Amino acid sequence: MPKSFSELEKSHPCFGSHGATTGRIHLPVCPGCNIACRFCERSINTTENRPGVTAHVLKPEEAAEIVGKAIQISPEIKVAGIAGPGDTLASDNAFKTFNLIGQQYPQLIKCMSTNGLLLNERADEVIAAGIDSLTVTVNAVDPEIEAQLNDYIIWHGKKIDGVEGAKILIENQLAGIRKIAEAGITVKVNTVLVPRINGAHISEIAAAVAEAGAEKYNIIPLIPSAKLKDEPAPNCAEIEAARRAAGEYIELFLHCNHCRADAAGVPGKSDISRQLYAKIGPGSYGENFSHG
């Protein structure tokens, strides 16, 4: 059985609004992605502190070894998460990793993030993997708006761009959230706030994902990059307005950091990622680091 939301509040550092007292480790085992977000720029480096960035891409077996080292260095770690740097459902790497972790460290909470394109068809695998918390990034529920944020999807080997691709993505996101929520898994939805594009659309997103079964909603301010590098980041007033709009429909998640795909330690208090990866060569796992 997945951990209840009340259990996550006590043990998961990202769900405890009182401040993190436990730690997490993000395992960067998923390099490939199947959608092309216009603001996304994945990278292998040790300097940037944002999603989509890692110093290394690991094989599932390497990730399981890293978990053991992390617990030795930081016994406060209670969560093993997979959040990229690509999409967790675009390959089998996340499931292979969680299977190994489940055998060796069954006490750990397991959480993962996805863009949701394959969530509807892979929901049973997510449930079988024993995931306790799932985050789905939903940036619009109107295909016309989504098409301004995402150039295309790779859907069963076919590149589908524009509104047609956006429509498929949104349908699969909402249907997948519904299946996961019905299985008792806590679902959190992230939305990247780009005021000019989806700023007036937040209430519709929040209402739709809440109706599908999501319990928490997190608004992530745009970090201008990639094709949206010239788009201004939202200011405090715009973020607050978006939160007020969403809060009418769903409980807000207000203490998120822009974590790297290889973050490890107690958020805001300790970072042990460099200790863990010091002896691993950069970019050690040569799997496709691109879309598709």
Coordinates of C-alpha atoms in Angstrom, one line a residue, residues 93-265:
N93 CA 15.1 2.9 -16.1
A94 CA 12.9 4.3 -13.3
F95 CA 11.1 1.1 -12.8
K96 CA 14.3 -0.9 -12.8
T97 CA 15.8 1.4 -10.3
F98 CA 12.7 1.3 -8.0
N99 CA 12.7 -2.4 -8.1
L100 CA 16.3 -2.6 -6.9
I101 CA 15.7 0.0 -4.2
G102 CA 12.6 -1.8 -3.1
Q103 CA 14.5 -5.0 -2.6
Q104 CA 17.5 -3.4 -0.8
Y105 CA 16.0 -0.4 1.0
P106 CA 12.3 -1.2 1.5
Q107 CA 11.9 1.4 4.2
L108 CA 12.4 4.3 1.8
I109 CA 9.5 6.4 0.5
K110 CA 9.5 6.2 -3.3
C111 CA 8.5 9.2 -5.4
M112 CA 8.8 10.2 -9.0
S113 CA 7.9 13.0 -11.4
T114 CA 6.7 12.8 -15.0
N115 CA 5.4 15.0 -17.8
G116 CA 2.4 12.5 -18.0
L117 CA 2.5 11.7 -21.7
L118 CA 2.7 8.0 -21.0
L119 CA 1.0 8.1 -17.6
N120 CA -2.3 6.8 -18.7
E121 CA -0.9 3.7 -20.4
R122 CA 1.9 3.0 -17.8
A123 CA -0.3 3.7 -14.7
D124 CA -0.4 0.1 -13.7
E125 CA 3.4 -0.1 -13.8
V126 CA 3.6 3.0 -11.6
I127 CA 1.3 1.4 -9.1
A128 CA 3.1 -1.9 -9.2
A129 CA 6.4 -0.2 -8.6
G130 CA 5.1 0.8 -5.1
I131 CA 5.4 4.6 -5.8
D132 CA 4.1 6.6 -2.7
S133 CA 4.0 10.0 -4.4
L134 CA 3.7 11.1 -8.0
T135 CA 4.3 14.6 -9.4
V136 CA 2.8 15.4 -12.8
T137 CA 3.7 18.6 -14.6
V138 CA 0.6 20.0 -16.2
N139 CA 1.2 23.5 -17.8
A140 CA -2.2 23.8 -19.5
V141 CA -5.5 22.0 -20.0
D142 CA -6.3 24.0 -23.2
P143 CA -4.3 22.6 -26.2
E144 CA -4.0 26.1 -27.8
I145 CA -2.2 27.3 -24.7
E146 CA -0.1 24.1 -24.2
A147 CA 1.1 24.4 -27.8
Q148 CA 2.7 27.7 -26.9
L149 CA 4.7 26.0 -24.2
N150 CA 5.5 22.7 -25.8
D151 CA 6.7 22.4 -29.4
Y152 CA 5.9 18.7 -29.9
I153 CA 5.5 15.2 -28.4
I154 CA 7.0 11.9 -29.4
W155 CA 4.1 9.5 -29.3
H156 CA 4.6 5.8 -30.1
G157 CA 7.5 6.7 -32.4
K158 CA 5.8 9.6 -34.2
K159 CA 6.6 13.3 -33.8
I160 CA 3.3 15.2 -33.3
D161 CA 3.6 19.0 -33.0
G162 CA 1.4 21.9 -32.2
V163 CA -2.2 21.7 -31.0
E164 CA -2.6 18.0 -32.0
G165 CA 0.3 16.9 -29.8
A166 CA -0.8 19.2 -27.0
K167 CA -4.3 17.6 -27.1
I168 CA -2.8 14.1 -26.7
L169 CA -0.6 15.2 -23.9
I170 CA -3.4 16.8 -21.9
E171 CA -5.8 13.9 -22.3
N172 CA -3.1 11.4 -21.1
Q173 CA -2.1 13.6 -18.2
L174 CA -5.6 13.9 -16.8
A175 CA -6.6 10.2 -17.5
G176 CA -3.3 9.1 -15.9
I177 CA -3.8 11.3 -12.8
R178 CA -7.2 9.8 -12.3
K179 CA -5.9 6.2 -12.4
I180 CA -3.0 7.0 -10.0
A181 CA -5.2 8.8 -7.6
E182 CA -7.8 6.1 -7.6
A183 CA -5.0 3.7 -6.5
G184 CA -4.4 5.7 -3.4
I185 CA -1.2 7.3 -4.5
T186 CA -0.7 11.0 -3.5
V187 CA -0.6 13.1 -6.7
K188 CA 1.0 16.5 -6.8
V189 CA 0.7 18.7 -9.9
N190 CA 3.4 21.2 -10.9
T191 CA 2.7 24.1 -13.3
V192 CA 5.4 26.2 -14.7
L193 CA 4.0 29.8 -14.6
V194 CA 4.6 31.8 -17.7
P195 CA 2.4 34.8 -17.1
R196 CA 2.0 35.9 -20.7
I197 CA 1.0 32.4 -21.8
N198 CA -0.7 30.6 -19.0
G199 CA -1.1 33.2 -16.2
A200 CA -4.8 33.7 -16.8
H201 CA -5.3 29.9 -17.2
I202 CA -4.2 28.7 -13.7
S203 CA -7.7 28.4 -12.3
E204 CA -8.7 26.1 -15.1
I205 CA -5.7 23.9 -14.7
A206 CA -6.2 23.7 -10.9
A207 CA -9.9 22.8 -11.3
A208 CA -9.2 20.1 -13.9
V209 CA -6.4 18.4 -12.0
A210 CA -8.3 18.5 -8.7
E211 CA -11.3 16.9 -10.4
A212 CA -9.0 14.2 -11.6
G213 CA -7.8 13.5 -8.1
A214 CA -4.7 15.5 -7.5
E215 CA -4.2 16.6 -3.9
K216 CA -1.6 19.2 -4.1
Y217 CA -0.8 22.0 -6.6
N218 CA 2.6 23.6 -7.0
I219 CA 3.2 26.8 -9.1
I220 CA 6.8 26.9 -10.3
P221 CA 8.0 30.3 -11.6
L222 CA 9.5 30.2 -15.0
I223 CA 13.3 30.2 -15.2
P224 CA 13.9 31.9 -18.5
S225 CA 15.8 29.5 -20.7
A226 CA 15.9 27.6 -24.0
K227 CA 13.3 29.0 -26.4
L228 CA 11.7 31.1 -23.6
K229 CA 15.0 32.6 -22.5
D230 CA 13.7 36.1 -23.4
E231 CA 10.4 35.6 -21.5
P232 CA 10.4 37.5 -18.2
A233 CA 10.2 35.5 -15.0
P234 CA 7.0 36.0 -13.1
N235 CA 7.2 38.7 -10.4
C236 CA 5.9 38.3 -6.8
A237 CA 2.5 39.8 -7.6
E238 CA 2.0 37.4 -10.6
I239 CA 2.9 34.4 -8.5
E240 CA 0.6 35.4 -5.7
A241 CA -2.3 36.0 -8.2
A242 CA -1.7 32.6 -9.6
R243 CA -1.7 31.0 -6.2
R244 CA -5.0 32.7 -5.3
A245 CA -6.6 31.5 -8.5
A246 CA -5.5 27.9 -7.9
G247 CA -6.3 27.9 -4.2
E248 CA -10.0 28.2 -5.0
Y249 CA -9.8 24.6 -6.2
I250 CA -6.9 22.7 -4.6
E251 CA -4.5 22.8 -1.7
L252 CA -1.4 24.6 -2.5
F253 CA 2.2 23.4 -2.2
L254 CA 4.2 26.5 -1.2
H255 CA 7.7 25.4 -0.2
C256 CA 9.3 23.9 -3.3
N257 CA 12.9 24.5 -4.4
H258 CA 14.3 24.2 -7.9
C259 CA 16.0 20.9 -7.2
R260 CA 18.5 19.3 -9.5
A261 CA 17.9 15.9 -10.9
D262 CA 20.8 14.6 -8.7
A263 CA 20.0 16.5 -5.5
A264 CA 20.7 14.7 -2.2
G265 CA 20.6 15.6 1.5

